[in-house]
Tab-separated table of N, CA and C in Angstrom:
chain	number	residue	atom	x	y	z
A	27	MET	N	100.971	130.322	108.885
A	27	MET	CA	102.078	130.219	107.961
A	27	MET	C	102.051	128.830	107.322
A	28	ALA	N	102.173	128.790	106.043
A	28	ALA	CA	102.138	127.537	105.294
A	28	ALA	C	103.452	126.781	105.454
A	29	LYS	N	103.340	125.459	105.500
A	29	LYS	CA	104.529	124.609	105.484
A	29	LYS	C	105.028	124.586	104.050
A	30	GLU	N	106.327	124.737	103.870
A	30	GLU	CA	106.882	124.829	102.526
A	30	GLU	C	108.181	124.021	102.463
A	31	THR	N	108.399	123.348	101.339
A	31	THR	CA	109.639	122.607	101.133
A	31	THR	C	109.989	122.616	99.656
A	32	TRP	N	111.220	122.280	99.342
A	32	TRP	CA	111.649	122.222	97.954
A	32	TRP	C	110.994	121.046	97.251
A	33	LEU	N	110.633	121.234	96.012
A	33	LEU	CA	110.036	120.175	95.204
A	33	LEU	C	111.145	119.275	94.671
A	34	LEU	N	110.940	117.971	94.820
A	34	LEU	CA	111.882	116.985	94.296
A	34	LEU	C	111.231	116.222	93.156
A	35	ASN	N	112.023	115.926	92.138
A	35	ASN	CA	111.553	115.088	91.047
A	35	ASN	C	111.469	113.661	91.581
A	36	PRO	N	110.287	113.017	91.554
A	36	PRO	CA	110.157	111.685	92.150
A	36	PRO	C	110.974	110.605	91.442
A	37	GLU	N	111.322	110.810	90.188
A	37	GLU	CA	112.115	109.806	89.468
A	37	GLU	C	113.608	109.950	89.735
A	38	THR	N	114.105	111.176	89.731
A	38	THR	CA	115.543	111.395	89.891
A	38	THR	C	115.932	111.836	91.304
A	39	LYS	N	114.958	112.299	92.069
A	39	LYS	CA	115.166	112.848	93.420
A	39	LYS	C	115.988	114.140	93.386
A	40	ASP	N	116.052	114.774	92.211
A	40	ASP	CA	116.747	116.045	92.060
A	40	ASP	C	115.798	117.202	92.388
A	41	LEU	N	116.380	118.335	92.752
A	41	LEU	CA	115.584	119.548	92.928
A	41	LEU	C	114.997	119.959	91.589
A	42	VAL	N	113.821	120.583	91.638
A	42	VAL	CA	113.140	121.011	90.416
A	42	VAL	C	113.226	122.532	90.316
A	43	PHE	N	113.592	123.019	89.128
A	43	PHE	CA	113.657	124.452	88.867
A	43	PHE	C	112.637	124.784	87.791
A	44	ASP	N	112.053	125.985	87.883
A	44	ASP	CA	111.096	126.387	86.849
A	44	ASP	C	111.841	126.914	85.624
A	45	ALA	N	111.098	127.369	84.626
A	45	ALA	CA	111.684	127.817	83.358
A	45	ALA	C	112.646	128.992	83.541
A	46	GLU	N	112.441	129.789	84.588
A	46	GLU	CA	113.315	130.932	84.848
A	46	GLU	C	114.502	130.569	85.732
A	47	GLY	N	114.628	129.289	86.099
A	47	GLY	CA	115.730	128.852	86.936
A	47	GLY	C	115.499	129.040	88.424
A	48	ILE	N	114.246	129.308	88.801
A	48	ILE	CA	113.910	129.496	90.212
A	48	ILE	C	113.568	128.139	90.818
A	49	LEU	N	114.077	127.881	92.002
A	49	LEU	CA	113.819	126.630	92.710
A	49	LEU	C	112.323	126.504	93.011
A	50	SER	N	111.721	125.392	92.607
A	50	SER	CA	110.292	125.172	92.831
A	50	SER	C	110.055	124.688	94.259
A	51	VAL	N	108.964	125.156	94.847
A	51	VAL	CA	108.593	124.742	96.197
A	51	VAL	C	107.164	124.191	96.179
A	52	ILE	N	106.858	123.394	97.186
A	52	ILE	CA	105.498	122.911	97.389
A	52	ILE	C	105.102	123.237	98.815
A	53	GLU	N	103.799	123.280	99.061
A	53	GLU	CA	103.309	123.695	100.376
A	53	GLU	C	102.319	122.699	100.949
A	54	ASP	N	102.144	122.802	102.256
A	54	ASP	CA	101.105	122.128	103.019
A	54	ASP	C	101.023	120.631	102.733
A	55	GLU	N	99.869	120.124	102.287
A	55	GLU	CA	99.673	118.689	102.086
A	55	GLU	C	100.673	118.097	101.106
A	56	ALA	N	100.964	118.812	100.025
A	56	ALA	CA	101.932	118.310	99.052
A	56	ALA	C	103.307	118.159	99.691
A	57	ALA	N	103.678	119.083	100.568
A	57	ALA	CA	104.956	118.997	101.271
A	57	ALA	C	104.958	117.805	102.227
A	58	ASP	N	103.861	117.608	102.951
A	58	ASP	CA	103.762	116.461	103.864
A	58	ASP	C	103.883	115.142	103.104
A	59	ILE	N	103.193	115.033	101.997
A	59	ILE	CA	103.219	113.807	101.203
A	59	ILE	C	104.628	113.548	100.674
A	60	GLN	N	105.298	114.584	100.196
A	60	GLN	CA	106.671	114.402	99.716
A	60	GLN	C	107.585	113.962	100.853
A	61	GLN	N	107.394	114.520	102.056
A	61	GLN	CA	108.236	114.139	103.190
A	61	GLN	C	108.027	112.675	103.569
A	62	ILE	N	106.782	112.198	103.531
A	62	ILE	CA	106.505	110.784	103.805
A	62	ILE	C	107.188	109.926	102.748
A	63	TRP	N	107.046	110.308	101.495
A	63	TRP	CA	107.667	109.572	100.391
A	63	TRP	C	109.184	109.506	100.585
A	64	MET	N	109.786	110.627	100.982
A	64	MET	CA	111.238	110.672	101.151
A	64	MET	C	111.705	109.771	102.290
A	65	VAL	N	110.981	109.744	103.403
A	65	VAL	CA	111.410	108.892	104.519
A	65	VAL	C	111.289	107.417	104.142
A	66	LEU	N	110.324	107.095	103.274
A	66	LEU	CA	110.190	105.712	102.817
A	66	LEU	C	111.213	105.364	101.730
A	67	GLN	N	111.777	106.348	101.065
A	67	GLN	CA	112.802	106.120	100.049
A	67	GLN	C	114.217	106.053	100.642
A	68	THR	N	114.373	106.496	101.878
A	68	THR	CA	115.691	106.610	102.497
A	68	THR	C	115.938	105.458	103.467
A	69	TRP	N	117.049	104.780	103.286
A	69	TRP	CA	117.440	103.735	104.234
A	69	TRP	C	117.951	104.409	105.495
A	70	LYS	N	117.506	103.941	106.650
A	70	LYS	CA	117.957	104.505	107.926
A	70	LYS	C	119.481	104.442	107.983
A	71	GLY	N	120.097	105.579	108.328
A	71	GLY	CA	121.543	105.665	108.415
A	71	GLY	C	122.219	106.205	107.169
A	72	ASP	N	121.480	106.333	106.062
A	72	ASP	CA	122.082	106.825	104.816
A	72	ASP	C	122.252	108.342	104.788
A	73	PHE	N	121.511	109.067	105.619
A	73	PHE	CA	121.584	110.529	105.636
A	73	PHE	C	122.415	110.922	106.853
A	74	ASN	N	123.706	111.190	106.624
A	74	ASN	CA	124.644	111.406	107.726
A	74	ASN	C	124.271	112.562	108.651
A	75	LEU	N	123.622	113.578	108.129
A	75	LEU	CA	123.272	114.723	108.973
A	75	LEU	C	122.206	114.377	110.004
A	76	VAL	N	121.332	113.426	109.673
A	76	VAL	CA	120.287	112.969	110.594
A	76	VAL	C	120.266	111.432	110.517
A	77	PRO	N	121.124	110.756	111.282
A	77	PRO	CA	121.280	109.308	111.133
A	77	PRO	C	120.017	108.501	111.421
A	78	ASN	N	119.107	109.006	112.216
A	78	ASN	CA	117.878	108.271	112.522
A	78	ASN	C	116.790	108.475	111.481
A	79	HIS	N	117.029	109.344	110.499
A	79	HIS	CA	116.050	109.583	109.443
A	79	HIS	C	116.040	108.397	108.487
A	80	GLY	N	114.860	107.993	108.077
A	80	GLY	CA	114.745	106.929	107.095
A	80	GLY	C	114.028	105.712	107.645
A	81	THR	N	114.081	104.644	106.869
A	81	THR	CA	113.377	103.406	107.178
A	81	THR	C	114.398	102.296	107.375
A	82	ASP	N	114.218	101.498	108.399
A	82	ASP	CA	115.159	100.438	108.746
A	82	ASP	C	114.935	99.212	107.856
A	83	TYR	N	115.299	99.348	106.581
A	83	TYR	CA	115.085	98.266	105.619
A	83	TYR	C	115.979	97.057	105.872
A	84	GLU	N	117.076	97.232	106.598
A	84	GLU	CA	117.928	96.086	106.940
A	84	GLU	C	117.114	95.040	107.696
A	85	ARG	N	116.209	95.485	108.560
A	85	ARG	CA	115.395	94.548	109.352
A	85	ARG	C	114.299	93.898	108.526
A	86	ILE	N	113.923	94.509	107.425
A	86	ILE	CA	112.877	93.920	106.584
A	86	ILE	C	113.493	93.027	105.518
A	87	LEU	N	114.538	93.508	104.868
A	87	LEU	CA	115.131	92.769	103.757
A	87	LEU	C	116.303	91.890	104.178
A	88	GLY	N	116.819	92.081	105.389
A	88	GLY	CA	117.936	91.269	105.862
A	88	GLY	C	117.429	89.920	106.337
A	89	GLU	N	117.507	89.699	107.615
A	89	GLU	CA	116.992	88.451	108.191
A	89	GLU	C	115.476	88.440	108.079
A	90	PRO	N	114.905	87.286	107.747
A	90	PRO	CA	113.446	87.222	107.623
A	90	PRO	C	112.759	87.564	108.947
A	91	GLU	N	111.823	88.472	108.885
A	91	GLU	CA	111.023	88.830	110.046
A	91	GLU	C	109.567	88.701	109.649
A	92	ASP	N	108.707	88.706	110.620
A	92	ASP	CA	107.288	88.534	110.312
A	92	ASP	C	106.680	89.826	109.785
A	93	GLU	N	105.462	89.707	109.253
A	93	GLU	CA	104.787	90.846	108.646
A	93	GLU	C	104.517	91.951	109.659
A	94	ASP	N	104.235	91.591	110.914
A	94	ASP	CA	103.979	92.604	111.934
A	94	ASP	C	105.205	93.481	112.168
A	95	THR	N	106.394	92.874	112.124
A	95	THR	CA	107.621	93.645	112.304
A	95	THR	C	107.810	94.616	111.145
A	96	ALA	N	107.589	94.154	109.927
A	96	ALA	CA	107.704	95.037	108.761
A	96	ALA	C	106.727	96.199	108.873
A	97	ASP	N	105.486	95.914	109.262
A	97	ASP	CA	104.488	96.978	109.418
A	97	ASP	C	104.924	97.984	110.477
A	98	GLU	N	105.479	97.503	111.589
A	98	GLU	CA	105.928	98.394	112.656
A	98	GLU	C	107.085	99.272	112.189
A	99	ILE	N	107.983	98.716	111.406
A	99	ILE	CA	109.109	99.496	110.876
A	99	ILE	C	108.601	100.596	109.948
A	100	ILE	N	107.641	100.261	109.084
A	100	ILE	CA	107.059	101.264	108.176
A	100	ILE	C	106.318	102.321	108.977
A	101	ARG	N	105.554	101.897	109.972
A	101	ARG	CA	104.812	102.842	110.825
A	101	ARG	C	105.782	103.807	111.509
A	102	GLU	N	106.859	103.273	112.077
A	102	GLU	CA	107.863	104.101	112.743
A	102	GLU	C	108.446	105.130	111.777
A	103	ALA	N	108.723	104.710	110.559
A	103	ALA	CA	109.295	105.618	109.560
A	103	ALA	C	108.310	106.723	109.192
A	104	VAL	N	107.074	106.355	108.899
A	104	VAL	CA	106.069	107.340	108.460
A	104	VAL	C	105.822	108.380	109.549
A	105	PHE	N	105.820	107.949	110.817
A	105	PHE	CA	105.553	108.907	111.898
A	105	PHE	C	106.755	109.791	112.221
A	106	GLN	N	107.838	109.683	111.450
A	106	GLN	CA	108.900	110.680	111.543
A	106	GLN	C	108.401	112.015	110.990
A	107	GLU	N	107.378	111.958	110.145
A	107	GLU	CA	106.724	113.179	109.633
A	107	GLU	C	105.705	113.613	110.689
A	108	PRO	N	105.937	114.747	111.354
A	108	PRO	CA	105.082	115.135	112.483
A	108	PRO	C	103.636	115.466	112.113
A	109	ASP	N	103.335	115.702	110.854
A	109	ASP	CA	101.974	116.056	110.482
A	109	ASP	C	101.114	114.852	110.115
A	110	VAL	N	101.600	113.641	110.358
A	110	VAL	CA	100.794	112.443	110.144
A	110	VAL	C	99.980	112.188	111.404
A	111	SER	N	98.675	112.034	111.226
A	111	SER	CA	97.786	111.769	112.348
A	111	SER	C	97.573	110.282	112.562
A	112	SER	N	97.304	109.557	111.479
A	112	SER	CA	97.074	108.118	111.602
A	112	SER	C	97.553	107.405	110.344
A	113	LEU	N	97.875	106.156	110.518
A	113	LEU	CA	98.256	105.294	109.409
A	113	LEU	C	97.289	104.121	109.456
A	114	ASP	N	96.364	104.096	108.496
A	114	ASP	CA	95.248	103.159	108.544
A	114	ASP	C	95.547	101.824	107.886
A	115	GLU	N	96.295	101.820	106.804
A	115	GLU	CA	96.616	100.582	106.104
A	115	GLU	C	98.080	100.577	105.701
A	116	ILE	N	98.702	99.416	105.882
A	116	ILE	CA	100.072	99.198	105.439
A	116	ILE	C	100.093	97.838	104.752
A	117	PHE	N	100.627	97.817	103.550
A	117	PHE	CA	100.820	96.558	102.841
A	117	PHE	C	102.255	96.526	102.362
A	118	THR	N	102.975	95.444	102.682
A	118	THR	CA	104.342	95.286	102.210
A	118	THR	C	104.482	93.937	101.523
A	119	GLU	N	105.283	93.932	100.471
A	119	GLU	CA	105.584	92.690	99.771
A	119	GLU	C	107.071	92.662	99.454
A	120	VAL	N	107.759	91.695	100.042
A	120	VAL	CA	109.180	91.504	99.774
A	120	VAL	C	109.302	90.693	98.494
A	121	ILE	N	110.142	91.163	97.582
A	121	ILE	CA	110.332	90.498	96.293
A	121	ILE	C	111.750	89.938	96.249
A	122	GLU	N	111.849	88.626	96.356
A	122	GLU	CA	113.122	87.906	96.276
A	122	GLU	C	114.190	88.454	97.234
A	123	LYS	N	113.783	88.906	98.412
A	123	LYS	CA	114.692	89.424	99.451
A	123	LYS	C	115.560	90.584	98.966
A	124	ARG	N	115.218	91.172	97.834
A	124	ARG	CA	116.044	92.249	97.276
A	124	ARG	C	115.274	93.541	97.057
A	125	ALA	N	113.969	93.476	97.073
A	125	ALA	CA	113.167	94.670	96.829
A	125	ALA	C	111.919	94.598	97.690
A	126	LEU	N	111.298	95.730	97.871
A	126	LEU	CA	110.112	95.825	98.702
A	126	LEU	C	109.115	96.769	98.052
A	127	GLU	N	107.890	96.322	97.963
A	127	GLU	CA	106.790	97.176	97.515
A	127	GLU	C	105.970	97.542	98.749
A	128	ILE	N	105.716	98.824	98.931
A	128	ILE	CA	104.981	99.321	100.089
A	128	ILE	C	103.775	100.099	99.596
A	129	SER	N	102.653	99.870	100.225
A	129	SER	CA	101.441	100.647	99.969
A	129	SER	C	100.901	101.085	101.321
A	130	ILE	N	100.659	102.386	101.462
A	130	ILE	CA	100.131	102.914	102.722
A	130	ILE	C	98.957	103.835	102.455
A	131	SER	N	98.117	103.973	103.457
A	131	SER	CA	97.086	105.012	103.446
A	131	SER	C	96.891	105.477	104.873
A	132	GLY	N	96.618	106.762	104.998
A	132	GLY	CA	96.454	107.335	106.322
A	132	GLY	C	95.851	108.716	106.249
A	133	THR	N	95.988	109.438	107.353
A	133	THR	CA	95.392	110.762	107.471
A	133	THR	C	96.404	111.732	108.061
A	134	LEU	N	96.444	112.927	107.501
A	134	LEU	CA	97.290	113.983	108.042
A	134	LEU	C	96.551	114.690	109.176
A	135	LYS	N	97.258	115.453	109.974
A	135	LYS	CA	96.643	116.155	111.105
A	135	LYS	C	95.596	117.164	110.663
A	136	ASN	N	95.686	117.646	109.425
A	136	ASN	CA	94.689	118.600	108.939
A	136	ASN	C	93.447	117.886	108.394
A	137	GLY	N	93.410	116.551	108.481
A	137	GLY	CA	92.254	115.778	108.033
A	137	GLY	C	92.367	115.251	106.609
A	138	ALA	N	93.364	115.659	105.875
A	138	ALA	CA	93.529	115.206	104.492
A	138	ALA	C	93.970	113.744	104.467
A	139	SER	N	93.442	113.020	103.497
A	139	SER	CA	93.843	111.625	103.302
A	139	SER	C	95.119	111.570	102.481
A	140	VAL	N	95.924	110.566	102.757
A	140	VAL	CA	97.150	110.360	102.015
A	140	VAL	C	97.272	108.863	101.724
A	141	SER	N	97.620	108.558	100.471
A	141	SER	CA	97.921	107.180	100.114
A	141	SER	C	99.004	107.193	99.063
A	142	MET	N	99.861	106.175	99.113
A	142	MET	CA	100.953	106.121	98.152
A	142	MET	C	101.498	104.714	98.076
A	143	GLU	N	102.194	104.480	96.984
A	143	GLU	CA	102.924	103.237	96.788
A	143	GLU	C	104.380	103.601	96.567
A	144	VAL	N	105.257	102.854	97.206
A	144	VAL	CA	106.690	103.127	97.122
A	144	VAL	C	107.405	101.805	96.874
A	145	GLY	N	108.349	101.822	95.951
A	145	GLY	CA	109.189	100.658	95.697
A	145	GLY	C	110.600	100.947	96.134
A	146	VAL	N	111.213	99.990	96.826
A	146	VAL	CA	112.574	100.154	97.342
A	146	VAL	C	113.389	98.956	96.904
A	147	ASN	N	114.571	99.205	96.351
A	147	ASN	CA	115.480	98.120	95.956
A	147	ASN	C	116.599	98.006	96.969
A	148	GLY	N	116.969	96.778	97.278
A	148	GLY	CA	118.020	96.509	98.266
A	148	GLY	C	119.390	96.489	97.680
């Protein structure tokens, strides 16, 4: 059985509907990639239904912490997606203590490679 989830517009984070008004879905690797993107876009505690979902950006953008701590926080967030096998590279850049640029690359459990860049504003 294929993994399936609703398609989100990456700019607005709204659900996407096709021309006939049917809710668009994505499957398998595309669904996994969207889930990783979503956990990196969500501040931990912002989703009341699942308070542990998201990334603990308070620890990265709040009090200054070292790069290893930021990498560990990103790693913890990405592995909330159960189909991630490994996270090979993490690059973070804090911009004026108000924004964060993240670049990751890794491998899904099915062997597919995944890489993405995510920007987060504080």
